[in-house]
XYZ file of C-alpha atoms in Angstrom:
587
model
C -34.307 30.251 -61.863
C -31.470 29.464 -64.270
C -32.309 29.226 -67.945
C -33.451 25.827 -69.162
C -31.115 23.764 -71.314
C -32.493 22.301 -74.526
C -31.857 18.551 -74.737
C -33.550 17.792 -78.062
C -36.810 16.365 -79.221
C -38.415 13.537 -77.313
C -38.446 11.352 -80.429
C -34.723 11.898 -81.028
C -33.886 11.076 -77.443
C -36.000 7.923 -77.607
C -34.049 6.831 -80.656
C -30.656 7.651 -79.095
C -31.358 6.269 -75.623
C -28.854 8.626 -73.975
C -27.549 12.060 -74.873
C -24.964 14.363 -73.302
C -25.688 18.089 -73.103
C -23.680 20.987 -71.748
C -24.745 22.091 -68.272
C -22.642 25.072 -67.285
C -19.129 23.860 -66.493
C -19.966 20.176 -66.818
C -21.969 17.678 -68.830
C -25.447 16.313 -68.122
C -26.566 12.884 -69.322
C -30.208 12.693 -70.473
C -31.904 9.273 -70.604
C -35.266 8.053 -71.809
C -36.389 5.094 -69.738
C -39.828 3.453 -69.760
C -41.247 6.474 -71.599
C -39.917 8.900 -68.935
C -37.035 11.360 -69.336
C -34.334 11.683 -66.656
C -31.219 13.822 -66.379
C -28.168 13.276 -64.161
C -24.648 14.630 -63.952
C -22.647 12.730 -66.530
C -19.734 12.268 -64.166
C -19.983 9.227 -61.938
C -19.571 10.709 -58.433
C -17.347 7.816 -57.448
C -14.424 8.511 -59.798
C -15.750 10.581 -62.675
C -16.387 7.994 -65.394
C -19.000 9.141 -67.988
C -22.378 7.729 -67.026
C -23.871 7.958 -70.491
C -21.739 4.913 -71.387
C -23.276 2.952 -68.517
C -26.302 0.661 -68.460
C -29.855 1.641 -67.524
C -32.060 -1.280 -66.543
C -35.106 -1.496 -64.302
C -34.599 2.078 -63.135
C -30.964 1.491 -62.060
C -28.131 3.272 -63.856
C -24.870 1.327 -63.516
C -21.465 2.863 -64.141
C -19.259 0.500 -66.140
C -16.017 1.459 -64.413
C -16.582 0.273 -60.825
C -20.216 -0.787 -61.146
C -21.640 1.912 -58.894
C -25.457 1.849 -59.120
C -27.810 4.824 -59.049
C -31.557 5.316 -58.887
C -32.178 7.178 -62.132
C -35.055 9.144 -60.602
C -33.436 10.527 -57.463
C -29.739 10.040 -58.207
C -29.347 8.109 -54.949
C -26.692 5.415 -54.893
C -27.183 1.824 -53.802
C -23.471 1.519 -52.968
C -22.116 3.210 -49.831
C -18.649 3.732 -51.344
C -20.116 5.904 -54.114
C -21.899 9.217 -53.681
C -25.329 10.248 -54.918
C -25.230 11.617 -58.447
C -26.828 14.999 -59.094
C -30.297 14.584 -60.652
C -31.907 17.436 -62.592
C -35.570 18.370 -63.142
C -36.849 17.774 -66.674
C -39.676 19.547 -68.531
C -41.310 18.386 -71.758
C -42.919 21.119 -73.811
C -44.780 19.637 -76.729
C -42.067 17.407 -78.220
C -39.094 19.321 -76.806
C -37.157 18.229 -73.713
C -35.680 20.873 -71.408
C -33.423 20.374 -68.374
C -33.176 22.620 -65.330
C -29.433 23.080 -64.593
C -30.017 23.208 -60.809
C -30.197 19.664 -59.349
C -32.807 18.371 -56.937
C -30.152 17.061 -54.579
C -27.785 19.999 -54.306
C -24.679 19.349 -52.197
C -24.809 21.273 -48.909
C -22.535 21.605 -45.905
C -24.815 19.348 -43.906
C -24.736 16.686 -46.621
C -20.948 16.826 -46.746
C -20.721 16.503 -42.960
C -23.093 13.563 -43.023
C -21.090 11.979 -45.808
C -17.928 12.446 -43.748
C -19.563 10.636 -40.833
C -20.599 7.825 -43.170
C -17.059 7.583 -44.528
C -15.734 7.279 -40.978
C -18.361 4.709 -40.017
C -17.676 2.518 -43.034
C -13.929 3.197 -43.195
C -14.084 4.516 -46.769
C -10.997 6.597 -47.554
C -12.249 8.103 -50.819
C -15.540 9.154 -49.227
C -13.609 10.813 -46.391
C -11.324 12.545 -48.889
C -14.195 13.901 -51.017
C -15.989 15.136 -47.919
C -12.917 16.959 -46.620
C -12.234 18.528 -50.020
C -15.854 19.659 -50.370
C -15.995 21.115 -46.865
C -12.652 22.903 -47.145
C -13.477 24.345 -50.562
C -16.802 25.557 -49.147
C -14.939 27.449 -46.419
C -16.096 25.204 -43.579
C -13.806 25.653 -40.529
C -11.055 23.057 -40.395
C -11.395 22.628 -36.636
C -15.045 21.677 -37.085
C -14.010 19.051 -39.620
C -11.577 17.692 -37.041
C -14.373 17.796 -34.463
C -16.408 15.322 -36.522
C -13.459 12.916 -36.388
C -12.892 13.423 -32.668
C -16.553 12.816 -31.855
C -16.486 9.638 -33.920
C -13.151 8.343 -32.634
C -13.892 8.898 -28.963
C -17.262 7.156 -29.281
C -16.733 4.277 -31.691
C -13.644 2.625 -30.262
C -14.045 0.632 -27.066
C -10.299 0.689 -26.475
C -10.319 4.480 -26.338
C -7.746 7.036 -27.446
C -4.855 5.753 -29.536
C -2.678 6.831 -32.440
C -5.501 7.829 -34.822
C -6.840 10.606 -32.612
C -3.273 11.663 -31.824
C -2.511 12.005 -35.543
C -5.714 13.976 -36.132
C -4.886 16.341 -33.261
C -1.286 16.776 -34.382
C -2.357 17.564 -37.933
C -4.966 20.027 -36.689
C -2.203 21.768 -34.723
C 0.002 22.269 -37.803
C -2.705 23.516 -40.183
C -1.516 27.169 -39.938
C 1.880 26.351 -41.462
C 0.453 24.444 -44.445
C -0.996 25.673 -47.717
C -4.568 24.749 -48.601
C -3.640 21.493 -50.291
C -1.515 20.584 -47.291
C -4.396 21.361 -44.941
C -6.690 19.061 -46.902
C -4.087 16.291 -46.842
C -3.469 16.782 -43.111
C -7.129 16.511 -42.157
C -7.682 13.631 -44.555
C -4.754 11.630 -43.183
C -5.846 12.218 -39.596
C -9.452 11.252 -40.281
C -8.510 8.126 -42.225
C -6.321 6.927 -39.355
C -9.224 7.489 -36.945
C -11.553 5.492 -39.220
C -9.114 2.613 -39.685
C -8.356 2.390 -36.002
C -12.036 2.442 -35.028
C -13.273 -0.023 -37.643
C -14.937 -2.975 -35.959
C -13.818 -1.908 -32.480
C -17.254 -1.376 -30.938
C -19.053 1.616 -29.462
C -17.968 3.040 -26.112
C -20.691 3.964 -23.621
C -19.992 6.275 -20.693
C -20.498 4.823 -17.240
C -21.835 8.048 -15.753
C -20.783 10.147 -12.788
C -21.193 9.195 -9.148
C -24.451 10.441 -7.591
C -24.189 13.991 -6.307
C -27.049 14.559 -3.884
C -25.970 17.941 -2.600
C -23.292 20.025 -4.306
C -22.595 21.832 -1.057
C -21.487 18.512 0.412
C -20.128 16.986 -2.780
C -16.780 15.293 -2.979
C -13.856 17.714 -2.838
C -11.386 17.969 -5.673
C -8.652 16.629 -3.392
C -10.778 13.588 -2.539
C -11.592 12.895 -6.178
C -7.937 13.287 -7.158
C -6.925 10.751 -4.552
C -9.591 8.300 -5.726
C -8.553 8.832 -9.337
C -4.867 8.132 -8.637
C -5.787 5.045 -6.635
C -7.887 3.735 -9.508
C -5.108 4.295 -12.037
C -2.588 2.740 -9.656
C -4.502 -0.545 -9.598
C -5.380 -0.258 -13.309
C -9.096 0.155 -12.619
C -10.291 2.019 -15.706
C -13.965 1.887 -14.751
C -13.418 3.374 -11.309
C -11.198 6.077 -12.799
C -13.862 6.900 -15.392
C -16.610 7.383 -12.836
C -14.379 9.615 -10.708
C -13.356 11.656 -13.758
C -16.939 12.132 -14.943
C -17.917 13.200 -11.416
C -15.190 15.835 -11.407
C -16.429 17.105 -14.786
C -20.046 17.200 -13.619
C -19.067 19.123 -10.489
C -17.564 21.811 -12.716
C -13.906 21.572 -11.822
C -11.690 23.576 -14.149
C -9.726 22.223 -17.082
C -6.514 23.013 -15.231
C -7.684 20.986 -12.231
C -8.693 18.064 -14.442
C -5.336 18.160 -16.214
C -3.491 18.218 -12.884
C -5.536 15.287 -11.571
C -4.969 13.166 -14.659
C -1.316 14.071 -15.207
C -0.500 13.328 -11.571
C -1.777 9.785 -11.980
C 0.194 9.380 -15.235
C 3.461 10.579 -13.668
C 3.180 8.537 -10.471
C 5.201 6.011 -12.450
C 8.190 6.535 -14.733
C 7.928 7.109 -18.492
C 4.686 5.141 -18.729
C 4.209 3.186 -21.985
C 7.402 4.721 -23.433
C 5.845 8.162 -23.178
C 2.723 7.482 -25.213
C 0.305 7.778 -22.297
C 1.418 11.259 -21.325
C 1.501 12.308 -24.971
C -2.061 11.060 -25.492
C -3.223 13.002 -22.422
C -1.575 16.162 -23.721
C -3.149 15.758 -27.144
C -6.602 15.258 -25.609
C -6.363 18.595 -23.805
C -4.958 20.260 -26.941
C -7.880 19.184 -29.111
C -10.381 20.219 -26.438
C -8.916 23.708 -26.673
C -9.824 23.745 -30.365
C -13.228 22.010 -30.479
C -14.641 23.122 -27.129
C -14.527 21.865 -23.567
C -18.121 20.680 -23.721
C -16.585 17.544 -25.282
C -14.649 16.715 -22.108
C -16.687 13.661 -20.995
C -16.056 11.569 -24.098
C -12.615 12.952 -24.964
C -11.027 12.681 -21.520
C -12.650 9.384 -20.579
C -11.376 7.898 -23.857
C -7.888 7.996 -22.293
C -8.834 5.479 -19.602
C -9.428 2.092 -21.317
C -5.678 1.786 -21.858
C -4.677 2.060 -18.205
C -5.265 -1.641 -17.699
C -2.111 -2.440 -19.659
C 0.448 0.178 -18.704
C 4.197 -0.441 -18.704
C 6.099 1.319 -15.925
C 9.735 2.011 -16.673
C 10.947 1.918 -13.060
C 10.112 -1.796 -13.182
C 12.379 -2.396 -16.187
C 15.956 -3.615 -15.961
C 17.629 -0.770 -17.860
C 16.288 1.836 -15.419
C 17.885 -0.048 -12.509
C 21.100 -1.504 -13.901
C 23.986 -0.922 -14.425
C 23.065 2.523 -13.039
C 20.133 2.676 -10.652
C 18.085 5.637 -11.898
C 15.015 4.908 -9.798
C 16.369 5.580 -6.308
C 17.985 8.994 -7.006
C 14.907 10.116 -8.932
C 12.569 9.220 -6.087
C 14.815 11.106 -3.705
C 14.826 14.117 -6.023
C 11.039 14.054 -6.337
C 10.686 14.406 -2.578
C 12.444 17.766 -2.855
C 10.369 19.138 -5.736
C 7.450 20.660 -3.763
C 9.747 22.756 -1.576
C 12.063 23.667 -4.454
C 9.238 24.902 -6.655
C 7.567 26.775 -3.817
C 10.777 28.684 -3.064
C 11.820 29.145 -6.700
C 8.481 30.677 -7.698
C 9.407 33.853 -5.817
C 12.701 34.297 -7.661
C 13.267 36.444 -10.722
C 15.976 36.039 -13.340
C 18.109 32.919 -13.326
C 21.761 32.604 -14.248
C 21.634 28.939 -15.248
C 24.004 28.035 -18.090
C 21.357 26.436 -20.266
C 23.722 25.296 -23.022
C 25.865 23.491 -20.460
C 22.758 21.909 -18.983
C 21.728 20.558 -22.391
C 25.201 19.095 -22.845
C 24.933 17.473 -19.425
C 21.553 15.924 -20.270
C 23.206 14.436 -23.369
C 26.143 13.110 -21.341
C 26.734 9.625 -19.946
C 26.537 10.732 -16.297
C 22.877 10.407 -15.374
C 23.300 11.059 -11.649
C 25.079 14.345 -12.294
C 22.282 15.267 -14.703
C 19.671 14.784 -11.966
C 21.727 16.920 -9.586
C 22.216 19.725 -12.132
C 18.521 19.752 -13.017
C 17.600 20.098 -9.339
C 20.139 22.908 -8.962
C 18.660 24.638 -12.009
C 15.180 24.529 -10.444
C 16.605 25.854 -7.173
C 18.206 28.689 -9.145
C 14.814 29.723 -10.485
C 14.552 28.096 -13.883
C 10.910 27.224 -14.517
C 9.846 23.596 -14.926
C 8.523 24.471 -18.401
C 11.890 25.919 -19.419
C 13.702 22.903 -18.046
C 11.352 20.691 -20.036
C 12.114 22.734 -23.149
C 15.826 22.048 -22.685
C 15.172 18.325 -22.271
C 13.118 18.380 -25.487
C 16.044 20.085 -27.239
C 18.426 17.392 -26.007
C 16.020 14.714 -27.226
C 15.852 16.396 -30.649
C 19.644 16.459 -30.713
C 19.639 12.676 -30.377
C 17.565 12.456 -33.577
C 19.645 15.051 -35.423
C 22.745 12.950 -34.630
C 21.088 9.541 -35.095
C 23.415 7.374 -37.167
C 21.835 5.264 -39.881
C 24.126 2.377 -38.916
C 21.661 1.806 -36.074
C 18.780 -0.579 -36.624
C 15.983 1.139 -38.486
C 13.484 0.671 -35.653
C 15.756 2.619 -33.313
C 14.555 5.800 -35.017
C 11.372 5.196 -33.023
C 13.270 4.743 -29.743
C 14.705 8.243 -30.088
C 11.379 9.543 -31.351
C 9.531 8.303 -28.251
C 11.841 10.276 -25.993
C 11.439 13.458 -28.031
C 7.669 13.377 -28.309
C 7.348 12.578 -24.593
C 9.628 15.506 -23.755
C 7.607 17.757 -26.047
C 4.330 16.688 -24.429
C 5.762 17.396 -20.974
C 6.939 20.815 -22.129
C 3.624 22.012 -23.539
C 1.697 20.452 -20.649
C 3.782 22.399 -18.144
C 3.079 25.578 -20.075
C -0.618 24.959 -19.351
C -0.213 24.054 -15.698
C 2.817 23.571 -13.447
C 2.786 21.133 -10.562
C 5.531 19.229 -8.712
C 3.885 16.006 -9.878
C 4.066 16.871 -13.570
C 7.604 18.231 -13.110
C 8.635 14.659 -12.307
C 8.069 13.864 -15.981
C 10.842 16.303 -16.957
C 13.270 14.060 -15.118
C 11.721 10.950 -16.676
C 12.388 12.450 -20.100
C 15.959 13.410 -19.231
C 16.715 9.851 -18.118
C 15.277 8.520 -21.356
C 17.624 10.874 -23.232
C 20.464 9.352 -21.200
C 19.367 5.803 -21.971
C 19.248 6.655 -25.696
C 22.905 7.704 -25.760
C 23.972 4.561 -27.640
C 21.950 5.823 -30.636
C 24.579 8.552 -31.042
C 27.497 6.081 -30.939
C 28.785 6.698 -33.495
C 27.264 10.144 -33.830
C 26.098 11.367 -37.209
C 28.032 14.439 -38.261
C 26.148 17.727 -38.080
C 26.253 19.188 -41.613
C 28.069 22.475 -42.202
C 26.757 25.023 -44.714
C 28.636 25.463 -47.979
C 28.621 28.269 -50.567
C 26.419 30.396 -48.315
C 26.707 33.347 -50.701
C 24.724 31.446 -53.338
C 21.018 32.082 -53.841
C 18.671 29.799 -51.902
C 17.145 27.118 -54.062
C 13.472 26.256 -54.279
C 12.370 24.268 -51.275
C 10.693 21.823 -53.681
C 14.166 20.432 -54.409
C 14.003 18.778 -51.010
C 11.017 16.750 -52.201
C 13.050 15.516 -55.159
C 15.829 14.364 -52.841
C 13.347 12.497 -50.661
C 12.000 10.638 -53.670
C 14.922 8.261 -53.127
C 15.320 5.974 -50.154
C 17.499 6.842 -47.177
C 18.675 10.271 -48.310
C 19.118 11.205 -44.657
C 22.493 12.932 -44.782
C 21.835 14.555 -48.168
C 18.494 15.985 -46.995
C 20.089 17.419 -43.859
C 22.910 19.030 -45.888
C 20.389 20.553 -48.269
C 18.353 22.055 -45.416
C 21.405 23.513 -43.664
C 22.533 25.169 -46.907
C 19.012 26.427 -47.596
C 18.830 28.088 -44.176
C 22.367 29.512 -44.381
C 21.521 31.142 -47.728
C 18.517 32.891 -46.242
C 15.830 30.534 -47.515
C 12.261 31.227 -46.479
C 11.411 29.177 -43.399
C 7.677 29.283 -43.997
C 8.138 27.744 -47.431
C 10.491 25.149 -45.973
C 8.030 24.134 -43.257
C 5.230 23.819 -45.786
C 7.522 21.669 -47.930
C 8.409 19.463 -44.966
C 4.684 19.140 -44.308
C 4.157 17.934 -47.866
C 7.132 15.576 -47.503
C 5.170 13.950 -44.692
C 1.686 14.149 -46.167
C 2.562 12.777 -49.605
C 3.577 9.505 -47.933
C 1.708 6.627 -46.361
C 3.339 7.784 -43.173
C 3.219 5.764 -39.972
C 2.134 7.175 -36.629
C 5.519 8.350 -35.368
C 6.293 10.462 -38.433
C 3.211 12.582 -37.751
C 4.323 12.968 -34.141
C 7.825 13.962 -35.225
C 6.687 16.658 -37.616
C 4.188 18.267 -35.275
C 6.437 18.205 -32.196
C 9.367 19.698 -34.146
C 7.273 22.482 -35.615
C 5.742 23.421 -32.257
C 9.066 23.283 -30.410
C 10.672 25.424 -33.126
C 7.892 27.969 -32.777
C 8.430 28.152 -29.007
C 12.075 29.148 -29.568
C 11.191 31.638 -32.312
C 10.907 34.797 -30.204
C 14.268 34.359 -28.466
C 17.374 36.096 -29.744
C 20.220 34.003 -28.408
C 22.857 31.619 -29.645
C 21.081 28.739 -27.904
C 17.749 29.623 -29.540
C 19.307 29.706 -32.998
C 21.057 26.402 -32.331
C 17.806 24.879 -31.063
C 15.824 25.951 -34.118
C 18.403 24.532 -36.514
C 18.615 21.307 -34.497
C 14.853 20.819 -34.640
C 14.783 21.410 -38.407
C 17.673 19.002 -39.009
C 16.030 16.397 -36.771
C 12.650 16.439 -38.499
C 14.261 16.512 -41.952
C 16.450 13.509 -41.195
C 13.568 11.573 -39.666
C 11.238 12.178 -42.619
C 13.989 11.371 -45.120
C 14.696 8.143 -43.268
C 11.059 7.064 -43.692
C 10.523 7.951 -47.363
C 9.425 7.160 -49.970
C 6.422 4.887 -49.499
C 3.745 3.585 -51.884
C 1.810 6.875 -51.425
C -1.575 5.208 -51.653
C -3.360 7.570 -49.242
C -2.262 10.855 -50.835
C -3.239 9.449 -54.238
C -6.757 8.935 -52.888
C -6.809 12.570 -51.784
C -5.532 13.661 -55.209
C -8.404 11.795 -56.862
C -10.879 13.591 -54.607
C -9.379 16.991 -55.443
C -9.434 16.255 -59.167
C -13.079 15.173 -58.993
C -13.995 18.333 -57.117
C -12.390 20.428 -59.859
C -14.258 18.444 -62.523
C -11.131 16.944 -64.026
C -11.185 13.622 -65.841
C -9.405 10.674 -64.303
C -10.112 8.009 -66.876
C -8.193 9.474 -69.813
C -4.507 8.968 -70.502
C -2.180 11.799 -69.498
């Protein structure tokens, strides 16, 4: 047991009412109340104000800063937005008062996890932030922190999967490229968005699988897939859920489940401007990190939204002045045979750079034809999807700020959809999912007006100079609409041999220091992942692709900064409190 700390004589303490003593690296407040002696951490756990200046009445200690109330005996708080204060054992020997420096209510991993759940339930950002900081500093795995948020978000939102869980998944994906502070901010931002989106939205209860009397005679995967597609077709979310849960209970593989669900999503064109397919992809990505035992709640959370799906083939711009629907449907009839024959081929001689230029052109019908020819020549659907994602990123890298501000999001939707198709095809390739590559390419075509006029691609200058600190980019983005300047800075930084890892971490902080909206998180994660998937190639196209992706994400983030930065300030407060720093004094 640690050595006791002398607090003074009982008589002196009675006269003083409250006294502060040194307890290791922090202060302990000692109170005499109703002839009993109590000791608590002198820092209010809410925001660090000194508790010895508070009021003690009827056994309740009240902090005078935000009026958080604490049971002086146990340290427990009466206010859910505050945390329990550490309470210490006290011994009285004759007239001397001694304090044990080890509290009754020591903070543990389990307490921090429970506090995180409470923060999510009550939508308390500071509680979430302090929980994340405490867990990360204790070495608790980041994916298990994300798991708490996924379990909460897929259960406590009747409307199912939306942007909050997508942000949390995206930020979990980029944790390896961020420093520790960035990782804390990434998890915090994702969890807060889950909490906000779930607040007051009701609990979701699973319907349960269909009865399976005899697994030998159970429904086949083909039968269930057909039922599932039919249910989605008529927007029957409940029927789709029961079929999905039956397929899970029967033990069908993750690849089979993904194929079944993605087929239904791609039966129609560019559903919900790409969000639906992106959400499906993110659900399978997070399952790969937290464990596939979470499939029932995670995958079924995708279904409440199918009752309100937009289908692009029904929209005017997909049919006029150029009818994109008819040639696409004709092309899709060829896909099964093309992919079956192409799978036996080896190397392909497709001019990929020319294909990207064609996807960016204003001749959509020729684009469809060239993409089919590329598949016939042996290019894989995943590679074709990667080229479409590059073309979509090029739209953003050349997005002119003379466009309406909201048109950033139009180009963003195409890119994140193309990215989701790409990584989904890397998991499993089917003719049905390959249709989505063509959907994405047509969306790139429809976005062509966003590059008219086209923003000039910056050229490096003074490349012989030393690379500057990547933190300079943050200074540039402290001013509004520094889109072109940020892109020029990044191109020069790369040309001078700047460290990419430092740059990516800086771009992560450029995102996470803002009150960023949903699409900015999507943009950062998709760009970083797509860049990584080009990393191992040594070709002119690969180098061009990597630079394009970096320019695109830089321009997008610069176009959406700065903001009020309320959320990152909450995280900063939590980190300062964890380190024992004072918040209430002037700088």
